[in-house]
Amino acid sequence: MHAFYVQLRDMRVREKLKYGLLCVLLLGALSVARAGENAYLCEVGLQGGCGYYIGDAAPHIFMNPREAYGVHFRYKFTKRWALQVKVSGQRITGHDYEYVPNIGPRRLDTWWQNQMINVDMMAEFNFFRFGSANKYDKRIKPYTPYIFIGIGAGIYGADANNHPTFGNVMAYVPLGIGFKWKFHDCVGLNIAWQHNIYMADNLESRDELDNRHQLNGWNWMNCDLTGMLTAGIVFEFGVAKKPCRICNTD
């Protein structure tokens, strides 16, 4: 008799486990279905990562990486095209140089640094139709690589003691590549690698580094560049109006 009750109890436990698993699967299916219900027009996001500078004192990317961070607003015209407005900050740094007659530039052991604030507006193109998973349109993907290009302005400047003064304003061209992943109905992840081509050669705020001795080398444009490799989280809002499939369009 005891064995019968034990067997009955085990059967009830297995039944409860089956029902529990069924409920979990049902909730998961409902959450996936809900993820495809809404399309959003706008989003805001936060990002952080590392930045660098390329110029007279640093000829290669990621030579002296420092912190980079920012916030952005994005408006989605279609599932392919979007407009992003971003405000970001980064710190750039490098070695000081001096010019030795008959020898050329010589790197010193001292460093310069500069704090920068960037404001830019960029057009984006998604390689895939980006949005929440949609069972009626398999072309829509919750992930996509993308490219972007735009215009921007940077505020920067420092004194001889590397204290920020923000006395200079200069235009730049931002461009780069990225990856978007939407893992929830209104939450996603963005990774971006952005380059800023400045219309200036004085980001170091040092007269001796203003290419007086051809320190730029291969940089035929004689422009300083900055870059940022960042990852961030985005939050969508502003539900797009769903198209009417039965409306009279005459």
PDB file of C-alpha atoms in Angstrom:
ATOM      1  CA  MET A   1       0.000   0.000   0.000  1.00  0.00           C
ATOM      2  CA  HIS A   2       2.849   2.371   0.840  1.00  0.00           C
ATOM      3  CA  ALA A   3       4.437   1.750  -2.542  1.00  0.00           C
ATOM      4  CA  PHE A   4       1.117   2.618  -4.221  1.00  0.00           C
ATOM      5  CA  TYR A   5       0.933   5.989  -2.437  1.00  0.00           C
ATOM      6  CA  VAL A   6       4.563   6.714  -3.321  1.00  0.00           C
ATOM      7  CA  GLN A   7       3.859   5.929  -6.982  1.00  0.00           C
ATOM      8  CA  LEU A   8       0.731   8.114  -6.910  1.00  0.00           C
ATOM      9  CA  ARG A   9       2.661  10.988  -5.371  1.00  0.00           C
ATOM     10  CA  ASP A  10       5.386  10.720  -8.010  1.00  0.00           C
ATOM     11  CA  MET A  11       2.742  10.775 -10.738  1.00  0.00           C
ATOM     12  CA  ARG A  12       1.253  13.963  -9.285  1.00  0.00           C
ATOM     13  CA  VAL A  13       4.703  15.577  -9.109  1.00  0.00           C
ATOM     14  CA  ARG A  14       5.356  14.712 -12.751  1.00  0.00           C
ATOM     15  CA  GLU A  15       1.978  16.120 -13.748  1.00  0.00           C
ATOM     16  CA  LYS A  16       2.738  19.381 -11.916  1.00  0.00           C
ATOM     17  CA  LEU A  17       6.094  19.602 -13.645  1.00  0.00           C
ATOM     18  CA  LYS A  18       4.438  19.045 -17.016  1.00  0.00           C
ATOM     19  CA  TYR A  19       1.853  21.777 -16.370  1.00  0.00           C
ATOM     20  CA  GLY A  20       4.556  24.124 -15.079  1.00  0.00           C
ATOM     21  CA  LEU A  21       6.686  23.582 -18.157  1.00  0.00           C
ATOM     22  CA  LEU A  22       3.644  24.089 -20.366  1.00  0.00           C
ATOM     23  CA  CYS A  23       2.902  27.408 -18.659  1.00  0.00           C
ATOM     24  CA  VAL A  24       6.496  28.575 -19.108  1.00  0.00           C
ATOM     25  CA  LEU A  25       6.407  27.700 -22.814  1.00  0.00           C
ATOM     26  CA  LEU A  26       3.063  29.435 -23.208  1.00  0.00           C
ATOM     27  CA  LEU A  27       4.332  32.605 -21.537  1.00  0.00           C
ATOM     28  CA  GLY A  28       7.428  32.525 -23.706  1.00  0.00           C
ATOM     29  CA  ALA A  29       5.325  32.198 -26.833  1.00  0.00           C
ATOM     30  CA  LEU A  30       3.125  35.082 -25.726  1.00  0.00           C
ATOM     31  CA  SER A  31       6.171  37.267 -25.053  1.00  0.00           C
ATOM     32  CA  VAL A  32       7.581  36.509 -28.486  1.00  0.00           C
ATOM     33  CA  ALA A  33       4.237  37.279 -30.064  1.00  0.00           C
ATOM     34  CA  ARG A  34       4.035  40.528 -28.127  1.00  0.00           C
ATOM     35  CA  ALA A  35       7.488  41.521 -29.340  1.00  0.00           C
ATOM     36  CA  GLY A  36       6.109  41.726 -32.841  1.00  0.00           C
ATOM     37  CA  GLU A  37       3.016  43.740 -32.028  1.00  0.00           C
ATOM     38  CA  ASN A  38       4.442  47.249 -31.974  1.00  0.00           C
ATOM     39  CA  ALA A  39       6.739  49.254 -34.233  1.00  0.00           C
ATOM     40  CA  TYR A  40       8.317  52.319 -32.628  1.00  0.00           C
ATOM     41  CA  LEU A  41       9.351  55.554 -34.293  1.00  0.00           C
ATOM     42  CA  CYS A  42      11.789  56.927 -31.704  1.00  0.00           C
ATOM     43  CA  GLU A  43      14.447  55.773 -29.285  1.00  0.00           C
ATOM     44  CA  VAL A  44      16.934  57.147 -26.788  1.00  0.00           C
ATOM     45  CA  GLY A  45      20.140  55.446 -25.759  1.00  0.00           C
ATOM     46  CA  LEU A  46      23.245  55.532 -23.595  1.00  0.00           C
ATOM     47  CA  GLN A  47      26.644  54.270 -24.693  1.00  0.00           C
ATOM     48  CA  GLY A  48      30.155  53.935 -23.348  1.00  0.00           C
ATOM     49  CA  GLY A  49      33.479  52.578 -24.508  1.00  0.00           C
ATOM     50  CA  CYS A  50      36.918  53.766 -25.549  1.00  0.00           C
ATOM     51  CA  GLY A  51      38.042  56.579 -27.812  1.00  0.00           C
ATOM     52  CA  TYR A  52      41.274  57.538 -29.527  1.00  0.00           C
ATOM     53  CA  TYR A  53      42.915  60.232 -31.611  1.00  0.00           C
ATOM     54  CA  ILE A  54      44.936  60.112 -34.851  1.00  0.00           C
ATOM     55  CA  GLY A  55      47.197  62.999 -35.738  1.00  0.00           C
ATOM     56  CA  ASP A  56      50.650  64.471 -35.306  1.00  0.00           C
ATOM     57  CA  ALA A  57      51.260  62.688 -32.002  1.00  0.00           C
ATOM     58  CA  ALA A  58      49.517  59.364 -32.740  1.00  0.00           C
ATOM     59  CA  PRO A  59      49.626  57.983 -36.323  1.00  0.00           C
ATOM     60  CA  HIS A  60      47.600  54.811 -35.673  1.00  0.00           C
ATOM     61  CA  ILE A  61      44.207  53.923 -34.205  1.00  0.00           C
ATOM     62  CA  PHE A  62      43.915  52.805 -30.570  1.00  0.00           C
ATOM     63  CA  MET A  63      47.432  54.005 -29.717  1.00  0.00           C
ATOM     64  CA  ASN A  64      46.338  55.822 -26.541  1.00  0.00           C
ATOM     65  CA  PRO A  65      42.732  54.759 -25.859  1.00  0.00           C
ATOM     66  CA  ARG A  66      40.751  56.662 -23.265  1.00  0.00           C
ATOM     67  CA  GLU A  67      37.131  56.730 -22.080  1.00  0.00           C
ATOM     68  CA  ALA A  68      34.273  57.725 -24.399  1.00  0.00           C
ATOM     69  CA  TYR A  69      30.561  58.084 -23.611  1.00  0.00           C
ATOM     70  CA  GLY A  70      27.394  59.645 -24.968  1.00  0.00           C
ATOM     71  CA  VAL A  71      23.620  59.843 -25.335  1.00  0.00           C
ATOM     72  CA  HIS A  72      21.583  59.796 -28.535  1.00  0.00           C
ATOM     73  CA  PHE A  73      18.128  60.221 -30.002  1.00  0.00           C
ATOM     74  CA  ARG A  74      17.100  58.262 -33.096  1.00  0.00           C
ATOM     75  CA  TYR A  75      14.083  58.731 -35.360  1.00  0.00           C
ATOM     76  CA  LYS A  76      13.165  55.874 -37.702  1.00  0.00           C
ATOM     77  CA  PHE A  77      11.718  56.905 -41.042  1.00  0.00           C
ATOM     78  CA  THR A  78      11.518  53.325 -42.307  1.00  0.00           C
ATOM     79  CA  LYS A  79      12.923  49.961 -41.311  1.00  0.00           C
ATOM     80  CA  ARG A  80      15.986  50.801 -43.417  1.00  0.00           C
ATOM     81  CA  TRP A  81      16.565  54.512 -42.813  1.00  0.00           C
ATOM     82  CA  ALA A  82      16.950  56.492 -39.594  1.00  0.00           C
ATOM     83  CA  LEU A  83      18.300  59.814 -38.332  1.00  0.00           C
ATOM     84  CA  GLN A  84      20.446  59.944 -35.193  1.00  0.00           C
ATOM     85  CA  VAL A  85      21.404  62.987 -33.107  1.00  0.00           C
ATOM     86  CA  LYS A  86      24.142  62.332 -30.566  1.00  0.00           C
ATOM     87  CA  VAL A  87      26.055  64.209 -27.881  1.00  0.00           C
ATOM     88  CA  SER A  88      29.264  62.487 -26.797  1.00  0.00           C
ATOM     89  CA  GLY A  89      32.398  63.158 -24.814  1.00  0.00           C
ATOM     90  CA  GLN A  90      35.877  61.688 -24.969  1.00  0.00           C
ATOM     91  CA  ARG A  91      39.411  62.338 -23.745  1.00  0.00           C
ATOM     92  CA  ILE A  92      42.319  62.276 -26.171  1.00  0.00           C
ATOM     93  CA  THR A  93      45.988  62.187 -25.252  1.00  0.00           C
ATOM     94  CA  GLY A  94      49.483  61.647 -26.618  1.00  0.00           C
ATOM     95  CA  HIS A  95      53.183  62.367 -26.166  1.00  0.00           C
ATOM     96  CA  ASP A  96      54.642  65.850 -26.446  1.00  0.00           C
ATOM     97  CA  TYR A  97      57.173  66.461 -29.222  1.00  0.00           C
ATOM     98  CA  GLU A  98      60.001  68.909 -29.827  1.00  0.00           C
ATOM     99  CA  TYR A  99      61.854  69.727 -33.008  1.00  0.00           C
ATOM    100  CA  VAL A 100      65.631  69.185 -33.034  1.00  0.00           C
ATOM    101  CA  PRO A 101      67.452  71.012 -35.879  1.00  0.00           C
ATOM    102  CA  ASN A 102      69.053  68.703 -38.463  1.00  0.00           C
ATOM    103  CA  ILE A 103      67.434  65.719 -36.737  1.00  0.00           C
ATOM    104  CA  GLY A 104      63.706  66.299 -36.821  1.00  0.00           C
ATOM    105  CA  PRO A 105      60.887  65.758 -34.307  1.00  0.00           C
ATOM    106  CA  ARG A 106      61.746  63.971 -31.073  1.00  0.00           C
ATOM    107  CA  ARG A 107      59.187  62.449 -28.727  1.00  0.00           C
ATOM    108  CA  LEU A 108      59.319  63.566 -25.113  1.00  0.00           C
ATOM    109  CA  ASP A 109      58.330  61.686 -21.975  1.00  0.00           C
ATOM    110  CA  THR A 110      55.647  64.246 -21.109  1.00  0.00           C
ATOM    111  CA  TRP A 111      52.019  63.955 -22.207  1.00  0.00           C
ATOM    112  CA  TRP A 112      49.283  66.289 -23.349  1.00  0.00           C
ATOM    113  CA  GLN A 113      45.568  65.625 -23.053  1.00  0.00           C
ATOM    114  CA  ASN A 114      42.389  67.271 -24.188  1.00  0.00           C
ATOM    115  CA  GLN A 115      38.735  66.867 -23.241  1.00  0.00           C
ATOM    116  CA  MET A 116      36.282  66.958 -26.154  1.00  0.00           C
ATOM    117  CA  ILE A 117      32.513  67.360 -26.488  1.00  0.00           C
ATOM    118  CA  ASN A 118      30.994  66.259 -29.800  1.00  0.00           C
ATOM    119  CA  VAL A 119      27.536  67.011 -31.207  1.00  0.00           C
ATOM    120  CA  ASP A 120      26.588  65.328 -34.482  1.00  0.00           C
ATOM    121  CA  MET A 121      23.647  64.393 -36.693  1.00  0.00           C
ATOM    122  CA  MET A 122      23.910  61.297 -38.882  1.00  0.00           C
ATOM    123  CA  ALA A 123      21.867  59.448 -41.483  1.00  0.00           C
ATOM    124  CA  GLU A 124      21.783  55.659 -40.989  1.00  0.00           C
ATOM    125  CA  PHE A 125      21.129  52.810 -43.382  1.00  0.00           C
ATOM    126  CA  ASN A 126      20.256  49.317 -42.088  1.00  0.00           C
ATOM    127  CA  PHE A 127      21.346  46.387 -44.227  1.00  0.00           C
ATOM    128  CA  PHE A 128      18.300  44.377 -43.054  1.00  0.00           C
ATOM    129  CA  ARG A 129      14.716  45.494 -42.471  1.00  0.00           C
ATOM    130  CA  PHE A 130      15.108  46.174 -38.761  1.00  0.00           C
ATOM    131  CA  GLY A 131      12.320  45.715 -36.223  1.00  0.00           C
ATOM    132  CA  SER A 132      10.570  43.298 -33.910  1.00  0.00           C
ATOM    133  CA  ALA A 133      10.195  39.748 -35.171  1.00  0.00           C
ATOM    134  CA  ASN A 134       7.090  39.498 -37.321  1.00  0.00           C
ATOM    135  CA  LYS A 135       5.553  36.180 -38.297  1.00  0.00           C
ATOM    136  CA  TYR A 136       3.799  37.815 -41.248  1.00  0.00           C
ATOM    137  CA  ASP A 137       6.978  39.312 -42.740  1.00  0.00           C
ATOM    138  CA  LYS A 138      10.091  37.170 -42.429  1.00  0.00           C
ATOM    139  CA  ARG A 139      12.195  39.897 -44.026  1.00  0.00           C
ATOM    140  CA  ILE A 140      12.059  41.913 -40.781  1.00  0.00           C
ATOM    141  CA  LYS A 141      14.967  41.020 -38.493  1.00  0.00           C
ATOM    142  CA  PRO A 142      15.564  41.912 -34.828  1.00  0.00           C
ATOM    143  CA  TYR A 143      19.226  42.540 -35.708  1.00  0.00           C
ATOM    144  CA  THR A 144      21.132  44.287 -38.476  1.00  0.00           C
ATOM    145  CA  PRO A 145      24.507  45.781 -39.347  1.00  0.00           C
ATOM    146  CA  TYR A 146      24.319  49.422 -40.425  1.00  0.00           C
ATOM    147  CA  ILE A 147      26.422  52.297 -41.741  1.00  0.00           C
ATOM    148  CA  PHE A 148      26.154  56.027 -41.043  1.00  0.00           C
ATOM    149  CA  ILE A 149      27.515  59.403 -42.112  1.00  0.00           C
ATOM    150  CA  GLY A 150      26.673  62.980 -41.177  1.00  0.00           C
ATOM    151  CA  ILE A 151      27.925  66.328 -39.920  1.00  0.00           C
ATOM    152  CA  GLY A 152      29.047  67.451 -36.486  1.00  0.00           C
ATOM    153  CA  ALA A 153      30.844  70.046 -34.378  1.00  0.00           C
ATOM    154  CA  GLY A 154      33.404  69.516 -31.648  1.00  0.00           C
ATOM    155  CA  ILE A 155      34.204  71.734 -28.679  1.00  0.00           C
ATOM    156  CA  TYR A 156      37.705  71.322 -27.252  1.00  0.00           C
ATOM    157  CA  GLY A 157      40.765  73.120 -25.896  1.00  0.00           C
ATOM    158  CA  ALA A 158      43.280  72.917 -23.055  1.00  0.00           C
ATOM    159  CA  ASP A 159      45.952  75.095 -21.490  1.00  0.00           C
ATOM    160  CA  ALA A 160      49.630  74.273 -20.976  1.00  0.00           C
ATOM    161  CA  ASN A 161      48.768  72.367 -17.789  1.00  0.00           C
ATOM    162  CA  ASN A 162      46.196  70.168 -19.586  1.00  0.00           C
ATOM    163  CA  HIS A 163      43.251  71.876 -17.944  1.00  0.00           C
ATOM    164  CA  PRO A 164      40.236  72.000 -20.294  1.00  0.00           C
ATOM    165  CA  THR A 165      39.285  75.436 -21.611  1.00  0.00           C
ATOM    166  CA  PHE A 166      36.882  74.466 -24.449  1.00  0.00           C
ATOM    167  CA  GLY A 167      38.052  77.489 -26.417  1.00  0.00           C
ATOM    168  CA  ASN A 168      37.868  75.928 -29.885  1.00  0.00           C
ATOM    169  CA  VAL A 169      34.904  74.898 -32.026  1.00  0.00           C
ATOM    170  CA  MET A 170      35.427  72.995 -35.257  1.00  0.00           C
ATOM    171  CA  ALA A 171      33.306  71.027 -37.732  1.00  0.00           C
ATOM    172  CA  TYR A 172      33.884  67.371 -38.533  1.00  0.00           C
ATOM    173  CA  VAL A 173      32.444  64.577 -40.647  1.00  0.00           C
ATOM    174  CA  PRO A 174      31.302  61.539 -38.597  1.00  0.00           C
ATOM    175  CA  LEU A 175      31.085  58.162 -40.333  1.00  0.00           C
ATOM    176  CA  GLY A 176      31.256  54.531 -39.332  1.00  0.00           C
ATOM    177  CA  ILE A 177      29.659  51.136 -38.995  1.00  0.00           C
ATOM    178  CA  GLY A 178      27.580  49.461 -36.301  1.00  0.00           C
ATOM    179  CA  PHE A 179      25.339  46.627 -35.246  1.00  0.00           C
ATOM    180  CA  LYS A 180      21.821  46.751 -33.758  1.00  0.00           C
ATOM    181  CA  TRP A 181      20.096  43.972 -31.834  1.00  0.00           C
ATOM    182  CA  LYS A 182      16.546  44.227 -30.516  1.00  0.00           C
ATOM    183  CA  PHE A 183      16.153  41.667 -27.739  1.00  0.00           C
ATOM    184  CA  HIS A 184      12.873  42.970 -26.288  1.00  0.00           C
ATOM    185  CA  ASP A 185       9.756  44.727 -27.503  1.00  0.00           C
ATOM    186  CA  CYS A 186      11.237  48.170 -26.781  1.00  0.00           C
ATOM    187  CA  VAL A 187      14.801  47.524 -25.582  1.00  0.00           C
ATOM    188  CA  GLY A 188      17.895  46.844 -27.651  1.00  0.00           C
ATOM    189  CA  LEU A 189      21.668  46.902 -27.910  1.00  0.00           C
ATOM    190  CA  ASN A 190      23.809  49.055 -30.212  1.00  0.00           C
ATOM    191  CA  ILE A 191      27.502  48.663 -31.025  1.00  0.00           C
ATOM    192  CA  ALA A 192      29.172  51.358 -33.135  1.00  0.00           C
ATOM    193  CA  TRP A 193      32.637  52.252 -34.420  1.00  0.00           C
ATOM    194  CA  GLN A 194      32.632  55.932 -35.328  1.00  0.00           C
ATOM    195  CA  HIS A 195      35.358  58.041 -36.950  1.00  0.00           C
ATOM    196  CA  ASN A 196      35.313  61.851 -36.871  1.00  0.00           C
ATOM    197  CA  ILE A 197      37.318  63.640 -39.588  1.00  0.00           C
ATOM    198  CA  TYR A 198      38.005  67.136 -38.242  1.00  0.00           C
ATOM    199  CA  MET A 199      38.518  70.159 -40.455  1.00  0.00           C
ATOM    200  CA  ALA A 200      41.441  71.120 -38.227  1.00  0.00           C
ATOM    201  CA  ASP A 201      44.928  70.069 -37.164  1.00  0.00           C
ATOM    202  CA  ASN A 202      44.989  71.471 -33.635  1.00  0.00           C
ATOM    203  CA  LEU A 203      43.102  68.955 -31.482  1.00  0.00           C
ATOM    204  CA  GLU A 204      46.201  68.617 -29.287  1.00  0.00           C
ATOM    205  CA  SER A 205      46.024  72.336 -28.315  1.00  0.00           C
ATOM    206  CA  ARG A 206      49.794  72.509 -28.800  1.00  0.00           C
ATOM    207  CA  ASP A 207      51.291  74.858 -31.391  1.00  0.00           C
ATOM    208  CA  GLU A 208      54.302  72.598 -31.835  1.00  0.00           C
ATOM    209  CA  LEU A 209      51.989  69.777 -32.936  1.00  0.00           C
ATOM    210  CA  ASP A 210      50.232  71.777 -35.644  1.00  0.00           C
ATOM    211  CA  ASN A 211      52.087  69.807 -38.358  1.00  0.00           C
ATOM    212  CA  ARG A 212      54.903  72.358 -38.532  1.00  0.00           C
ATOM    213  CA  HIS A 213      57.384  69.539 -39.048  1.00  0.00           C
ATOM    214  CA  GLN A 214      55.212  67.195 -41.137  1.00  0.00           C
ATOM    215  CA  LEU A 215      54.404  64.934 -38.208  1.00  0.00           C
ATOM    216  CA  ASN A 216      51.196  63.827 -39.882  1.00  0.00           C
ATOM    217  CA  GLY A 217      53.145  61.699 -42.341  1.00  0.00           C
ATOM    218  CA  TRP A 218      50.659  59.700 -44.444  1.00  0.00           C
ATOM    219  CA  ASN A 219      47.737  61.990 -43.559  1.00  0.00           C
ATOM    220  CA  TRP A 220      47.634  63.948 -46.849  1.00  0.00           C
ATOM    221  CA  MET A 221      44.482  65.743 -45.714  1.00  0.00           C
ATOM    222  CA  ASN A 222      46.431  67.253 -42.799  1.00  0.00           C
ATOM    223  CA  CYS A 223      43.375  66.702 -40.565  1.00  0.00           C
ATOM    224  CA  ASP A 224      43.182  65.299 -37.072  1.00  0.00           C
ATOM    225  CA  LEU A 225      40.808  62.415 -36.510  1.00  0.00           C
ATOM    226  CA  THR A 226      39.122  60.962 -33.469  1.00  0.00           C
ATOM    227  CA  GLY A 227      37.317  57.664 -33.086  1.00  0.00           C
ATOM    228  CA  MET A 228      35.068  55.848 -30.633  1.00  0.00           C
ATOM    229  CA  LEU A 229      34.219  52.185 -30.207  1.00  0.00           C
ATOM    230  CA  THR A 230      31.134  52.036 -27.992  1.00  0.00           C
ATOM    231  CA  ALA A 231      28.351  49.731 -26.876  1.00  0.00           C
ATOM    232  CA  GLY A 232      25.075  50.872 -25.361  1.00  0.00           C
ATOM    233  CA  ILE A 233      21.488  50.169 -24.503  1.00  0.00           C
ATOM    234  CA  VAL A 234      18.516  51.789 -26.263  1.00  0.00           C
ATOM    235  CA  PHE A 235      14.883  52.297 -25.257  1.00  0.00           C
ATOM    236  CA  GLU A 236      12.187  52.740 -27.890  1.00  0.00           C
ATOM    237  CA  PHE A 237       9.010  54.794 -27.608  1.00  0.00           C
ATOM    238  CA  GLY A 238       6.388  56.377 -29.822  1.00  0.00           C
ATOM    239  CA  VAL A 239       4.336  53.538 -31.305  1.00  0.00           C
ATOM    240  CA  ALA A 240       3.978  53.932 -35.065  1.00  0.00           C
ATOM    241  CA  LYS A 241       0.489  54.014 -36.512  1.00  0.00           C
ATOM    242  CA  LYS A 242      -0.392  50.644 -37.971  1.00  0.00           C
ATOM    243  CA  PRO A 243      -1.324  50.690 -41.642  1.00  0.00           C
ATOM    244  CA  CYS A 244      -4.968  50.074 -42.451  1.00  0.00           C
ATOM    245  CA  ARG A 245      -5.299  47.054 -44.707  1.00  0.00           C
ATOM    246  CA  ILE A 246      -8.980  47.559 -45.563  1.00  0.00           C
ATOM    247  CA  CYS A 247      -9.245  51.354 -45.838  1.00  0.00           C
ATOM    248  CA  ASN A 248     -10.542  52.927 -49.012  1.00  0.00           C
ATOM    249  CA  THR A 249      -7.575  54.679 -50.658  1.00  0.00           C
ATOM    250  CA  ASP A 250      -9.523  56.258 -53.534  1.00  0.00           C
TER     251      ASP A 250
END
